[in-house]
Amino acid sequence: MASKTLRYPFRVAGAAGSMVVNTVNSTVDGSLTYSKKGYKAVTENSYVDAVSKSVTKFGTDVQNRASPYTSKVAPYVTPYAKQASPYVKPALLAMVALAIPAILCVLGFIALITSPIWVPIAFFTSLLWIPLAIVVGLVALVSFLAIAFVASVRYFTMTPKGKKMVTDVWRTISTP
């Protein structure tokens, strides 16, 4: 059976899609390669090794010098080590849960009393912090969308399940 030639819009979409896929995959693979090289350069650095050895030597030296004193105390401390582990009793959690509404009411009352001071300040500084909040929100949104786009391209081109989904959709689109 002869292969069918796709219509022009689908050929353009296919070419653009393959270019985007190749670009994203090469960029992600390159960043992974460079991060592995960077990690290897840091871990195999002679300065890092020297500092690690000196810190380890200092720690063992402190342990060795303190062992005559700590060995005498160890029999007395060891049986109680399990009991000394941090534990929050349920009654304490209940008291904290009961105190939170009262604390929030007190903070709200303080905010109400001091509002003639902080409301004008918040109003005048809103010329600065509202645009800043909008810009930060937009940067966060664009970052999220970029990460989601890269992740979806990686999923649909690198995993067998994703490739199968793409080929099934492409098969339906390409048939006239």
PDB file of C-alpha atoms in Angstrom:
ATOM      1  CA  MET A   1       0.000   0.000   0.000  1.00  0.00           C
ATOM      2  CA  ALA A   2       1.374   3.369  -1.003  1.00  0.00           C
ATOM      3  CA  SER A   3       1.996   5.931   1.706  1.00  0.00           C
ATOM      4  CA  LYS A   4      -0.409   8.828   1.713  1.00  0.00           C
ATOM      5  CA  THR A   5       0.904  12.347   1.437  1.00  0.00           C
ATOM      6  CA  LEU A   6      -0.392  14.548   4.184  1.00  0.00           C
ATOM      7  CA  ARG A   7      -2.132  17.797   3.472  1.00  0.00           C
ATOM      8  CA  TYR A   8      -0.003  20.913   3.787  1.00  0.00           C
ATOM      9  CA  PRO A   9      -1.193  22.099   7.238  1.00  0.00           C
ATOM     10  CA  PHE A  10      -0.503  18.660   8.712  1.00  0.00           C
ATOM     11  CA  ARG A  11       2.952  18.516   7.096  1.00  0.00           C
ATOM     12  CA  VAL A  12       3.786  21.943   8.584  1.00  0.00           C
ATOM     13  CA  ALA A  13       2.476  20.839  11.989  1.00  0.00           C
ATOM     14  CA  GLY A  14       4.497  17.631  11.770  1.00  0.00           C
ATOM     15  CA  ALA A  15       7.678  19.479  10.835  1.00  0.00           C
ATOM     16  CA  ALA A  16       7.158  22.046  13.595  1.00  0.00           C
ATOM     17  CA  GLY A  17       6.384  19.298  16.101  1.00  0.00           C
ATOM     18  CA  SER A  18       9.473  17.310  15.200  1.00  0.00           C
ATOM     19  CA  MET A  19      11.634  20.446  15.444  1.00  0.00           C
ATOM     20  CA  VAL A  20      10.194  21.268  18.886  1.00  0.00           C
ATOM     21  CA  VAL A  21      10.642  17.678  20.042  1.00  0.00           C
ATOM     22  CA  ASN A  22      14.251  17.556  18.861  1.00  0.00           C
ATOM     23  CA  THR A  23      15.036  20.927  20.449  1.00  0.00           C
ATOM     24  CA  VAL A  24      13.442  20.083  23.789  1.00  0.00           C
ATOM     25  CA  ASN A  25      15.001  16.630  23.945  1.00  0.00           C
ATOM     26  CA  SER A  26      18.475  17.860  23.016  1.00  0.00           C
ATOM     27  CA  THR A  27      18.219  20.717  25.527  1.00  0.00           C
ATOM     28  CA  VAL A  28      17.070  18.484  28.369  1.00  0.00           C
ATOM     29  CA  ASP A  29      19.609  15.792  27.526  1.00  0.00           C
ATOM     30  CA  GLY A  30      22.358  18.425  27.321  1.00  0.00           C
ATOM     31  CA  SER A  31      21.403  19.900  30.670  1.00  0.00           C
ATOM     32  CA  LEU A  32      21.432  16.429  32.224  1.00  0.00           C
ATOM     33  CA  THR A  33      24.845  15.749  30.711  1.00  0.00           C
ATOM     34  CA  TYR A  34      26.245  19.068  31.935  1.00  0.00           C
ATOM     35  CA  SER A  35      24.820  18.571  35.419  1.00  0.00           C
ATOM     36  CA  LYS A  36      26.454  15.128  35.588  1.00  0.00           C
ATOM     37  CA  LYS A  37      29.735  16.639  34.424  1.00  0.00           C
ATOM     38  CA  GLY A  38      29.431  19.398  37.030  1.00  0.00           C
ATOM     39  CA  TYR A  39      28.685  16.891  39.791  1.00  0.00           C
ATOM     40  CA  LYS A  40      31.653  14.787  38.698  1.00  0.00           C
ATOM     41  CA  ALA A  41      33.912  17.857  38.648  1.00  0.00           C
ATOM     42  CA  VAL A  42      32.858  18.803  42.179  1.00  0.00           C
ATOM     43  CA  THR A  43      33.144  15.307  43.626  1.00  0.00           C
ATOM     44  CA  GLU A  44      36.536  14.648  42.016  1.00  0.00           C
ATOM     45  CA  ASN A  45      37.980  18.009  43.026  1.00  0.00           C
ATOM     46  CA  SER A  46      41.144  17.720  45.126  1.00  0.00           C
ATOM     47  CA  TYR A  47      40.132  20.681  47.304  1.00  0.00           C
ATOM     48  CA  VAL A  48      36.797  19.053  48.145  1.00  0.00           C
ATOM     49  CA  ASP A  49      38.619  15.815  48.991  1.00  0.00           C
ATOM     50  CA  ALA A  50      41.100  17.636  51.215  1.00  0.00           C
ATOM     51  CA  VAL A  51      38.378  19.502  53.094  1.00  0.00           C
ATOM     52  CA  SER A  52      36.313  16.319  53.492  1.00  0.00           C
ATOM     53  CA  LYS A  53      39.316  14.451  54.843  1.00  0.00           C
ATOM     54  CA  SER A  54      40.185  17.237  57.281  1.00  0.00           C
ATOM     55  CA  VAL A  55      36.588  17.465  58.551  1.00  0.00           C
ATOM     56  CA  THR A  56      36.443  13.674  58.972  1.00  0.00           C
ATOM     57  CA  LYS A  57      39.808  13.671  60.723  1.00  0.00           C
ATOM     58  CA  PHE A  58      38.654  16.447  63.060  1.00  0.00           C
ATOM     59  CA  GLY A  59      35.473  14.526  63.908  1.00  0.00           C
ATOM     60  CA  THR A  60      37.310  11.293  64.673  1.00  0.00           C
ATOM     61  CA  ASP A  61      39.911  13.237  66.668  1.00  0.00           C
ATOM     62  CA  VAL A  62      37.176  14.786  68.828  1.00  0.00           C
ATOM     63  CA  GLN A  63      35.572  11.364  69.328  1.00  0.00           C
ATOM     64  CA  ASN A  64      38.886   9.775  70.271  1.00  0.00           C
ATOM     65  CA  ARG A  65      39.765  12.533  72.733  1.00  0.00           C
ATOM     66  CA  ALA A  66      36.310  12.511  74.303  1.00  0.00           C
ATOM     67  CA  SER A  67      35.954   8.716  74.531  1.00  0.00           C
ATOM     68  CA  PRO A  68      37.590   8.407  77.990  1.00  0.00           C
ATOM     69  CA  TYR A  69      34.949  10.757  79.367  1.00  0.00           C
ATOM     70  CA  THR A  70      31.949   9.566  77.337  1.00  0.00           C
ATOM     71  CA  SER A  71      32.629   5.864  77.933  1.00  0.00           C
ATOM     72  CA  LYS A  72      32.095   6.377  81.685  1.00  0.00           C
ATOM     73  CA  VAL A  73      28.692   7.995  81.062  1.00  0.00           C
ATOM     74  CA  ALA A  74      27.450   5.608  78.340  1.00  0.00           C
ATOM     75  CA  PRO A  75      26.138   2.842  80.674  1.00  0.00           C
ATOM     76  CA  TYR A  76      23.949   5.393  82.448  1.00  0.00           C
ATOM     77  CA  VAL A  77      22.631   7.052  79.277  1.00  0.00           C
ATOM     78  CA  THR A  78      22.051   4.039  77.023  1.00  0.00           C
ATOM     79  CA  PRO A  79      19.010   2.563  78.876  1.00  0.00           C
ATOM     80  CA  TYR A  80      17.211   5.925  78.735  1.00  0.00           C
ATOM     81  CA  ALA A  81      18.023   6.815  75.110  1.00  0.00           C
ATOM     82  CA  LYS A  82      14.700   5.392  73.865  1.00  0.00           C
ATOM     83  CA  GLN A  83      12.718   7.374  76.441  1.00  0.00           C
ATOM     84  CA  ALA A  84      14.542  10.582  75.530  1.00  0.00           C
ATOM     85  CA  SER A  85      13.289  10.492  71.938  1.00  0.00           C
ATOM     86  CA  PRO A  86      11.043  13.452  71.077  1.00  0.00           C
ATOM     87  CA  TYR A  87       7.343  12.708  71.425  1.00  0.00           C
ATOM     88  CA  VAL A  88       4.363  15.037  71.337  1.00  0.00           C
ATOM     89  CA  LYS A  89       1.574  13.898  73.605  1.00  0.00           C
ATOM     90  CA  PRO A  90      -2.010  13.990  72.259  1.00  0.00           C
ATOM     91  CA  ALA A  91      -3.063  16.267  75.127  1.00  0.00           C
ATOM     92  CA  LEU A  92      -0.499  18.847  74.036  1.00  0.00           C
ATOM     93  CA  LEU A  93      -1.780  18.693  70.463  1.00  0.00           C
ATOM     94  CA  ALA A  94      -5.345  19.183  71.738  1.00  0.00           C
ATOM     95  CA  MET A  95      -4.293  22.202  73.793  1.00  0.00           C
ATOM     96  CA  VAL A  96      -2.553  23.754  70.779  1.00  0.00           C
ATOM     97  CA  ALA A  97      -5.628  23.104  68.609  1.00  0.00           C
ATOM     98  CA  LEU A  98      -7.851  24.769  71.207  1.00  0.00           C
ATOM     99  CA  ALA A  99      -5.507  27.750  71.587  1.00  0.00           C
ATOM    100  CA  ILE A 100      -5.189  28.547  67.874  1.00  0.00           C
ATOM    101  CA  PRO A 101      -8.652  30.220  67.512  1.00  0.00           C
ATOM    102  CA  ALA A 102      -8.029  32.365  70.588  1.00  0.00           C
ATOM    103  CA  ILE A 103      -4.613  33.401  69.309  1.00  0.00           C
ATOM    104  CA  LEU A 104      -6.063  34.273  65.892  1.00  0.00           C
ATOM    105  CA  CYS A 105      -8.806  36.366  67.581  1.00  0.00           C
ATOM    106  CA  VAL A 106      -6.202  38.283  69.584  1.00  0.00           C
ATOM    107  CA  LEU A 107      -4.118  38.901  66.458  1.00  0.00           C
ATOM    108  CA  GLY A 108      -7.254  40.057  64.606  1.00  0.00           C
ATOM    109  CA  PHE A 109      -8.146  42.438  67.430  1.00  0.00           C
ATOM    110  CA  ILE A 110      -4.621  43.880  67.382  1.00  0.00           C
ATOM    111  CA  ALA A 111      -4.859  44.291  63.606  1.00  0.00           C
ATOM    112  CA  LEU A 112      -8.206  46.071  64.012  1.00  0.00           C
ATOM    113  CA  ILE A 113      -6.880  48.476  66.624  1.00  0.00           C
ATOM    114  CA  THR A 114      -3.710  49.274  64.681  1.00  0.00           C
ATOM    115  CA  SER A 115      -5.463  49.523  61.285  1.00  0.00           C
ATOM    116  CA  PRO A 116      -5.356  53.370  61.183  1.00  0.00           C
ATOM    117  CA  ILE A 117      -1.570  53.006  61.044  1.00  0.00           C
ATOM    118  CA  TRP A 118      -1.029  50.136  58.627  1.00  0.00           C
ATOM    119  CA  VAL A 119      -3.944  50.644  56.193  1.00  0.00           C
ATOM    120  CA  PRO A 120      -2.617  53.966  54.788  1.00  0.00           C
ATOM    121  CA  ILE A 121       0.875  52.497  54.592  1.00  0.00           C
ATOM    122  CA  ALA A 122      -0.482  49.464  52.737  1.00  0.00           C
ATOM    123  CA  PHE A 123      -2.470  51.761  50.439  1.00  0.00           C
ATOM    124  CA  PHE A 124       0.495  53.955  49.514  1.00  0.00           C
ATOM    125  CA  THR A 125       2.911  51.070  49.138  1.00  0.00           C
ATOM    126  CA  SER A 126       0.387  49.207  46.991  1.00  0.00           C
ATOM    127  CA  LEU A 127       1.787  51.167  44.060  1.00  0.00           C
ATOM    128  CA  LEU A 128       4.866  49.017  44.513  1.00  0.00           C
ATOM    129  CA  TRP A 129       3.755  45.643  45.825  1.00  0.00           C
ATOM    130  CA  ILE A 130       0.672  45.053  43.655  1.00  0.00           C
ATOM    131  CA  PRO A 131       2.586  45.317  40.346  1.00  0.00           C
ATOM    132  CA  LEU A 132       5.361  43.273  41.932  1.00  0.00           C
ATOM    133  CA  ALA A 133       2.837  40.584  42.941  1.00  0.00           C
ATOM    134  CA  ILE A 134       1.413  40.578  39.401  1.00  0.00           C
ATOM    135  CA  VAL A 135       4.882  40.204  37.864  1.00  0.00           C
ATOM    136  CA  VAL A 136       5.819  37.421  40.287  1.00  0.00           C
ATOM    137  CA  GLY A 137       2.529  35.652  39.506  1.00  0.00           C
ATOM    138  CA  LEU A 138       3.124  35.938  35.774  1.00  0.00           C
ATOM    139  CA  VAL A 139       6.691  34.660  36.105  1.00  0.00           C
ATOM    140  CA  ALA A 140       5.447  31.718  38.180  1.00  0.00           C
ATOM    141  CA  LEU A 141       2.713  30.977  35.620  1.00  0.00           C
ATOM    142  CA  VAL A 142       5.089  31.139  32.650  1.00  0.00           C
ATOM    143  CA  SER A 143       7.623  28.969  34.501  1.00  0.00           C
ATOM    144  CA  PHE A 144       4.950  26.404  35.331  1.00  0.00           C
ATOM    145  CA  LEU A 145       3.706  26.334  31.741  1.00  0.00           C
ATOM    146  CA  ALA A 146       7.252  25.984  30.371  1.00  0.00           C
ATOM    147  CA  ILE A 147       8.024  23.126  32.746  1.00  0.00           C
ATOM    148  CA  ALA A 148       4.705  21.464  31.914  1.00  0.00           C
ATOM    149  CA  PHE A 149       5.409  21.853  28.186  1.00  0.00           C
ATOM    150  CA  VAL A 150       8.891  20.342  28.460  1.00  0.00           C
ATOM    151  CA  ALA A 151       7.588  17.513  30.633  1.00  0.00           C
ATOM    152  CA  SER A 152       4.769  16.723  28.210  1.00  0.00           C
ATOM    153  CA  VAL A 153       7.107  16.769  25.210  1.00  0.00           C
ATOM    154  CA  ARG A 154       9.495  14.467  27.055  1.00  0.00           C
ATOM    155  CA  TYR A 155       6.635  12.151  28.061  1.00  0.00           C
ATOM    156  CA  PHE A 156       5.093  11.934  24.606  1.00  0.00           C
ATOM    157  CA  THR A 157       8.409  11.406  22.832  1.00  0.00           C
ATOM    158  CA  MET A 158      10.504   9.396  25.280  1.00  0.00           C
ATOM    159  CA  THR A 159       8.091   6.857  26.784  1.00  0.00           C
ATOM    160  CA  PRO A 160       6.527   4.000  24.805  1.00  0.00           C
ATOM    161  CA  LYS A 161       3.074   4.734  26.240  1.00  0.00           C
ATOM    162  CA  GLY A 162       3.306   8.398  25.221  1.00  0.00           C
ATOM    163  CA  LYS A 163       4.596   7.539  21.744  1.00  0.00           C
ATOM    164  CA  LYS A 164       1.699   5.129  21.234  1.00  0.00           C
ATOM    165  CA  MET A 165      -0.793   7.842  22.194  1.00  0.00           C
ATOM    166  CA  VAL A 166       0.796  10.311  19.756  1.00  0.00           C
ATOM    167  CA  THR A 167       0.902   7.815  16.884  1.00  0.00           C
ATOM    168  CA  ASP A 168      -2.748   6.862  17.453  1.00  0.00           C
ATOM    169  CA  VAL A 169      -3.819  10.534  17.329  1.00  0.00           C
ATOM    170  CA  TRP A 170      -1.570  11.200  14.326  1.00  0.00           C
ATOM    171  CA  ARG A 171      -3.025   8.195  12.501  1.00  0.00           C
ATOM    172  CA  THR A 172      -6.548   9.584  13.004  1.00  0.00           C
ATOM    173  CA  ILE A 173      -5.543  13.076  11.859  1.00  0.00           C
ATOM    174  CA  SER A 174      -3.591  11.923   8.811  1.00  0.00           C
ATOM    175  CA  THR A 175      -6.344   9.762   7.353  1.00  0.00           C
ATOM    176  CA  PRO A 176      -8.528  11.783   4.953  1.00  0.00           C
TER     177      PRO A 176
END
